[in-house]
PDB file of C-alpha atoms in Angstrom:
ATOM      1  CA  LYS V   1      67.582 142.023 117.035  1.00  0.00           C
ATOM      2  CA  LEU V   2      71.218 140.901 116.898  1.00  0.00           C
ATOM      3  CA  THR V   3      71.266 140.357 120.682  1.00  0.00           C
ATOM      4  CA  THR V   4      68.093 138.251 120.460  1.00  0.00           C
ATOM      5  CA  ARG V   5      69.586 136.098 117.700  1.00  0.00           C
ATOM      6  CA  ILE V   6      72.823 135.560 119.640  1.00  0.00           C
ATOM      7  CA  PHE V   7      70.831 134.679 122.758  1.00  0.00           C
ATOM      8  CA  ALA V   8      68.697 132.205 120.750  1.00  0.00           C
ATOM      9  CA  LEU V   9      71.833 130.637 119.245  1.00  0.00           C
ATOM     10  CA  VAL V  10      73.426 130.211 122.690  1.00  0.00           C
ATOM     11  CA  ILE V  11      70.243 128.593 124.051  1.00  0.00           C
ATOM     12  CA  ALA V  12      70.078 126.260 121.029  1.00  0.00           C
ATOM     13  CA  LEU V  13      73.730 125.224 121.456  1.00  0.00           C
ATOM     14  CA  LEU V  14      73.276 124.616 125.179  1.00  0.00           C
ATOM     15  CA  TRP V  15      70.228 122.492 124.411  1.00  0.00           C
ATOM     16  CA  MET V  16      72.272 120.406 121.924  1.00  0.00           C
ATOM     17  CA  VAL V  17      75.317 119.832 124.186  1.00  0.00           C
ATOM     18  CA  PRO V  18      73.826 116.728 125.851  1.00  0.00           C
ATOM     19  CA  LEU V  19      73.363 115.216 122.374  1.00  0.00           C
ATOM     20  CA  PHE V  20      77.100 115.446 121.722  1.00  0.00           C
ATOM     21  CA  ALA V  21      78.255 114.553 125.228  1.00  0.00           C
ATOM     22  CA  GLN V  22      77.357 110.877 125.052  1.00  0.00           C
ATOM     23  CA  ASP V  23      79.490 108.196 126.573  1.00  0.00           C
ATOM     24  CA  PRO V  24      81.863 106.886 123.825  1.00  0.00           C
ATOM     25  CA  SER V  25      81.308 103.305 124.986  1.00  0.00           C
ATOM     26  CA  ALA V  26      77.595 103.714 124.160  1.00  0.00           C
ATOM     27  CA  ASP V  27      78.491 104.182 120.486  1.00  0.00           C
ATOM     28  CA  PRO V  28      78.183 100.762 118.760  1.00  0.00           C
ATOM     29  CA  ARG V  29      81.275 101.529 116.672  1.00  0.00           C
ATOM     30  CA  ASN V  30      83.339 101.576 119.889  1.00  0.00           C
ATOM     31  CA  ALA V  31      81.949  98.341 121.279  1.00  0.00           C
ATOM     32  CA  LYS V  32      84.479  95.625 122.011  1.00  0.00           C
ATOM     33  CA  PRO V  33      84.226  92.703 119.626  1.00  0.00           C
ATOM     34  CA  THR V  34      82.415  89.636 120.850  1.00  0.00           C
ATOM     35  CA  TRP V  35      82.337  86.123 119.461  1.00  0.00           C
ATOM     36  CA  GLU V  36      78.607  86.514 118.818  1.00  0.00           C
ATOM     37  CA  SER V  37      79.135  89.505 116.514  1.00  0.00           C
ATOM     38  CA  TYR V  38      82.340  88.125 114.980  1.00  0.00           C
ATOM     39  CA  SER V  39      80.861  84.701 114.225  1.00  0.00           C
ATOM     40  CA  ARG V  40      78.313  86.238 111.837  1.00  0.00           C
ATOM     41  CA  SER V  41      80.956  86.069 109.137  1.00  0.00           C
ATOM     42  CA  PRO V  42      80.808  82.708 107.342  1.00  0.00           C
ATOM     43  CA  LYS V  43      84.629  82.538 107.340  1.00  0.00           C
ATOM     44  CA  ALA V  44      84.984  83.141 111.094  1.00  0.00           C
ATOM     45  CA  SER V  45      86.679  80.599 113.313  1.00  0.00           C
ATOM     46  CA  ARG V  46      86.767  80.599 117.097  1.00  0.00           C
ATOM     47  CA  LEU V  47      90.528  80.084 117.089  1.00  0.00           C
ATOM     48  CA  GLY V  48      90.981  83.027 114.709  1.00  0.00           C
ATOM     49  CA  PHE V  49      88.817  85.222 116.949  1.00  0.00           C
ATOM     50  CA  ASP V  50      90.729  84.236 120.098  1.00  0.00           C
ATOM     51  CA  LEU V  51      94.099  84.866 118.441  1.00  0.00           C
ATOM     52  CA  ARG V  52      92.929  88.257 117.134  1.00  0.00           C
ATOM     53  CA  MET V  53      91.720  89.230 120.618  1.00  0.00           C
ATOM     54  CA  ILE V  54      95.107  88.275 122.062  1.00  0.00           C
ATOM     55  CA  ALA V  55      96.852  90.237 119.298  1.00  0.00           C
ATOM     56  CA  ALA V  56      94.670  93.284 120.045  1.00  0.00           C
ATOM     57  CA  LYS V  57      95.407  92.909 123.767  1.00  0.00           C
ATOM     58  CA  GLU V  58      91.693  92.407 124.488  1.00  0.00           C
ATOM     59  CA  HIS V  59      92.577  89.038 126.056  1.00  0.00           C
ATOM     60  CA  PRO V  60      95.816  88.409 127.964  1.00  0.00           C
ATOM     61  CA  ALA V  61      98.435  86.333 126.225  1.00  0.00           C
ATOM     62  CA  PRO V  62      99.170  82.964 127.775  1.00  0.00           C
ATOM     63  CA  ALA V  63     102.657  81.919 128.817  1.00  0.00           C
ATOM     64  CA  PRO V  64     105.090  81.588 125.881  1.00  0.00           C
ATOM     65  CA  ALA V  65     104.813  77.775 125.625  1.00  0.00           C
ATOM     66  CA  GLU V  66     100.993  77.827 125.533  1.00  0.00           C
ATOM     67  CA  PHE V  67     101.068  80.780 123.165  1.00  0.00           C
ATOM     68  CA  ALA V  68     103.327  78.810 120.827  1.00  0.00           C
ATOM     69  CA  GLN V  69     100.784  75.964 120.795  1.00  0.00           C
ATOM     70  CA  LEU V  70      97.925  78.369 119.956  1.00  0.00           C
ATOM     71  CA  ILE V  71      99.895  79.958 117.135  1.00  0.00           C
ATOM     72  CA  ALA V  72     100.927  76.558 115.783  1.00  0.00           C
ATOM     73  CA  GLN V  73      97.261  75.503 115.777  1.00  0.00           C
ATOM     74  CA  GLY V  74      96.265  78.694 113.979  1.00  0.00           C
ATOM     75  CA  LEU V  75      98.956  78.402 111.327  1.00  0.00           C
ATOM     76  CA  SER V  76      98.257  74.731 110.632  1.00  0.00           C
ATOM     77  CA  ASP V  77      94.457  75.122 110.647  1.00  0.00           C
ATOM     78  CA  GLY V  78      93.239  75.291 107.066  1.00  0.00           C
ATOM     79  CA  ALA V  79      90.906  78.222 107.813  1.00  0.00           C
ATOM     80  CA  PRO V  80      92.279  81.562 106.551  1.00  0.00           C
ATOM     81  CA  ASP V  81      90.751  83.299 109.579  1.00  0.00           C
ATOM     82  CA  SER V  82      92.767  81.114 111.970  1.00  0.00           C
ATOM     83  CA  GLN V  83      95.940  81.642 109.965  1.00  0.00           C
ATOM     84  CA  GLN V  84      95.412  85.398 109.849  1.00  0.00           C
ATOM     85  CA  GLY V  85      94.717  85.472 113.593  1.00  0.00           C
ATOM     86  CA  ALA V  86      97.954  83.583 114.274  1.00  0.00           C
ATOM     87  CA  LEU V  87      99.896  85.934 111.996  1.00  0.00           C
ATOM     88  CA  SER V  88      98.379  88.954 113.770  1.00  0.00           C
ATOM     89  CA  ALA V  89      99.427  87.495 117.115  1.00  0.00           C
ATOM     90  CA  ILE V  90     102.968  86.977 115.831  1.00  0.00           C
ATOM     91  CA  ALA V  91     103.157  90.574 114.602  1.00  0.00           C
ATOM     92  CA  SER V  92     101.654  91.943 117.800  1.00  0.00           C
ATOM     93  CA  TYR V  93     103.792  90.002 120.240  1.00  0.00           C
ATOM     94  CA  SER V  94     106.930  90.676 118.269  1.00  0.00           C
ATOM     95  CA  GLY V  95     106.224  94.145 119.625  1.00  0.00           C
ATOM     96  CA  VAL V  96     106.470  96.324 116.552  1.00  0.00           C
ATOM     97  CA  LEU V  97     102.762  97.081 116.320  1.00  0.00           C
ATOM     98  CA  HIS V  98     103.079  98.922 119.623  1.00  0.00           C
ATOM     99  CA  PRO V  99     104.910 102.137 120.522  1.00  0.00           C
ATOM    100  CA  PRO V 100     108.576 101.665 121.405  1.00  0.00           C
ATOM    101  CA  THR V 101     108.194 101.667 125.180  1.00  0.00           C
ATOM    102  CA  PRO V 102     109.957  99.659 127.877  1.00  0.00           C
ATOM    103  CA  ALA V 103     106.784  97.520 128.191  1.00  0.00           C
ATOM    104  CA  SER V 104     106.842  96.738 124.443  1.00  0.00           C
ATOM    105  CA  PHE V 105     110.541  95.926 124.596  1.00  0.00           C
ATOM    106  CA  ALA V 106     109.904  93.606 127.558  1.00  0.00           C
ATOM    107  CA  MET V 107     107.112  91.880 125.612  1.00  0.00           C
ATOM    108  CA  TRP V 108     109.554  91.438 122.707  1.00  0.00           C
ATOM    109  CA  GLN V 109     112.067  89.826 125.095  1.00  0.00           C
ATOM    110  CA  THR V 110     109.432  87.491 126.557  1.00  0.00           C
ATOM    111  CA  TYR V 111     107.898  86.234 123.301  1.00  0.00           C
ATOM    112  CA  ARG V 112     110.707  86.707 120.779  1.00  0.00           C
ATOM    113  CA  ASP V 113     112.042  83.132 120.788  1.00  0.00           C
ATOM    114  CA  VAL V 114     108.520  81.743 120.365  1.00  0.00           C
ATOM    115  CA  MET V 115     107.763  84.057 117.437  1.00  0.00           C
ATOM    116  CA  VAL V 116     111.035  83.441 115.597  1.00  0.00           C
ATOM    117  CA  GLY V 117     110.302  79.710 115.697  1.00  0.00           C
ATOM    118  CA  PHE V 118     107.458  80.304 113.216  1.00  0.00           C
ATOM    119  CA  ARG V 119     109.574  82.149 110.640  1.00  0.00           C
ATOM    120  CA  LYS V 120     109.516  79.354 108.019  1.00  0.00           C
ATOM    121  CA  GLN V 121     105.728  78.975 108.303  1.00  0.00           C
ATOM    122  CA  VAL V 122     105.276  82.742 107.983  1.00  0.00           C
ATOM    123  CA  GLU V 123     107.485  82.747 104.890  1.00  0.00           C
ATOM    124  CA  GLY V 124     105.382  79.921 103.424  1.00  0.00           C
ATOM    125  CA  LEU V 125     102.185  81.938 103.937  1.00  0.00           C
ATOM    126  CA  LEU V 126     103.682  84.804 101.920  1.00  0.00           C
ATOM    127  CA  LEU V 127     102.716  82.631  98.923  1.00  0.00           C
ATOM    128  CA  ASP V 128      99.163  81.820 100.078  1.00  0.00           C
ATOM    129  CA  GLN V 129      96.300  82.137  97.598  1.00  0.00           C
ATOM    130  CA  ASP V 130      94.345  84.440  99.916  1.00  0.00           C
ATOM    131  CA  GLN V 131      95.528  88.058  99.652  1.00  0.00           C
ATOM    132  CA  ASN V 132      94.510  88.849 103.246  1.00  0.00           C
ATOM    133  CA  THR V 133      96.603  85.936 104.498  1.00  0.00           C
ATOM    134  CA  ARG V 134      99.556  87.088 102.371  1.00  0.00           C
ATOM    135  CA  HIS V 135      99.213  90.598 103.806  1.00  0.00           C
ATOM    136  CA  ALA V 136      99.073  89.317 107.395  1.00  0.00           C
ATOM    137  CA  ALA V 137     102.130  87.146 106.656  1.00  0.00           C
ATOM    138  CA  LEU V 138     103.949  90.175 105.245  1.00  0.00           C
ATOM    139  CA  VAL V 139     103.312  92.188 108.416  1.00  0.00           C
ATOM    140  CA  ALA V 140     104.351  89.237 110.599  1.00  0.00           C
ATOM    141  CA  PHE V 141     107.483  88.690 108.495  1.00  0.00           C
ATOM    142  CA  GLY V 142     108.432  92.341 108.903  1.00  0.00           C
ATOM    143  CA  ALA V 143     107.812  92.096 112.645  1.00  0.00           C
ATOM    144  CA  LEU V 144     110.048  89.038 112.920  1.00  0.00           C
ATOM    145  CA  ASN V 145     112.864  91.054 111.377  1.00  0.00           C
ATOM    146  CA  THR V 146     112.831  93.910 113.858  1.00  0.00           C
ATOM    147  CA  ARG V 147     114.472  94.509 117.184  1.00  0.00           C
ATOM    148  CA  PRO V 148     114.390  97.210 119.825  1.00  0.00           C
ATOM    149  CA  GLY V 149     116.775 100.065 119.245  1.00  0.00           C
ATOM    150  CA  GLU V 150     117.248 103.195 121.286  1.00  0.00           C
ATOM    151  CA  ASN V 151     113.629 104.303 121.814  1.00  0.00           C
ATOM    152  CA  ALA V 152     112.620 102.905 118.414  1.00  0.00           C
ATOM    153  CA  TRP V 153     112.002  99.683 116.523  1.00  0.00           C
ATOM    154  CA  VAL V 154     114.775  98.882 114.060  1.00  0.00           C
ATOM    155  CA  MET V 155     114.320  96.767 110.920  1.00  0.00           C
ATOM    156  CA  ASP V 156     117.108  94.210 110.894  1.00  0.00           C
ATOM    157  CA  PHE V 157     117.046  92.291 107.619  1.00  0.00           C
ATOM    158  CA  ASP V 158     119.701  89.681 107.088  1.00  0.00           C
ATOM    159  CA  GLU V 159     120.558  88.505 103.574  1.00  0.00           C
ATOM    160  CA  ALA V 160     117.950  85.704 103.619  1.00  0.00           C
ATOM    161  CA  ALA V 161     115.214  88.100 104.739  1.00  0.00           C
ATOM    162  CA  MET V 162     116.142  90.593 102.008  1.00  0.00           C
ATOM    163  CA  GLN V 163     115.998  87.780  99.439  1.00  0.00           C
ATOM    164  CA  THR V 164     112.524  86.736 100.664  1.00  0.00           C
ATOM    165  CA  TRP V 165     111.344  90.356 100.692  1.00  0.00           C
ATOM    166  CA  SER V 166     112.593  90.829  97.115  1.00  0.00           C
ATOM    167  CA  GLU V 167     110.958  87.606  95.908  1.00  0.00           C
ATOM    168  CA  VAL V 168     107.612  88.609  97.406  1.00  0.00           C
ATOM    169  CA  PHE V 169     107.842  91.979  95.685  1.00  0.00           C
ATOM    170  CA  HIS V 170     108.649  90.484  92.276  1.00  0.00           C
ATOM    171  CA  ARG V 171     106.348  87.463  92.463  1.00  0.00           C
ATOM    172  CA  ASP V 172     103.120  88.659  94.116  1.00  0.00           C
ATOM    173  CA  PRO V 173     100.310  89.083  91.558  1.00  0.00           C
ATOM    174  CA  SER V 174      98.685  91.933  93.512  1.00  0.00           C
ATOM    175  CA  ALA V 175      99.830  95.516  92.993  1.00  0.00           C
ATOM    176  CA  ILE V 176      98.433  96.259  96.457  1.00  0.00           C
ATOM    177  CA  MET V 177     100.706  93.647  98.020  1.00  0.00           C
ATOM    178  CA  ARG V 178     103.733  94.911  96.097  1.00  0.00           C
ATOM    179  CA  SER V 179     103.044  98.424  97.383  1.00  0.00           C
ATOM    180  CA  GLU V 180     102.728  97.005 100.929  1.00  0.00           C
ATOM    181  CA  VAL V 181     106.173  95.397 100.549  1.00  0.00           C
ATOM    182  CA  VAL V 182     107.619  98.785  99.645  1.00  0.00           C
ATOM    183  CA  LYS V 183     105.686 100.556 102.393  1.00  0.00           C
ATOM    184  CA  LEU V 184     106.733  98.097 105.111  1.00  0.00           C
ATOM    185  CA  ALA V 185     110.356  98.183 103.971  1.00  0.00           C
ATOM    186  CA  TRP V 186     110.333 101.964 103.939  1.00  0.00           C
TER     187      TRP V 186
END
């Protein structure tokens, strides 16, 4: 009887293997975002989507000068989605959202001057009314204050950056944002 049960269990498991061996790309949760699915949100903007896709490396980044124009458009656009997309692109192309590899360090070298040029606008968005925009600005601000070290990203806060960081911590009305300040500084 025990042998029959074991045999039946093995047959049942072998029958179920094809159910678990599906292609991961067939799973809708793993599908790459498209404008059609993204635009279902009433707050979606095409510029925000494009900037997020560049930040996620789903679309290649343009040359630094063109990239600067896209980010400037996103930051000045009144739509929170566009602003958040631009902030995500700043954080991503500052390099720190990626492992500390030679490729990430090279990306930092290529786009660093462009990203640093938006520091004042990023600091201004740390005071935005929208919490998601403030969070994206916080991540971008942290990214702007990092540099490549020896096989690691190094936070490099000057006195002005520390003052801004401290003001955000003491002034932000959201406990979640204050904890993010601590977490990012840690």
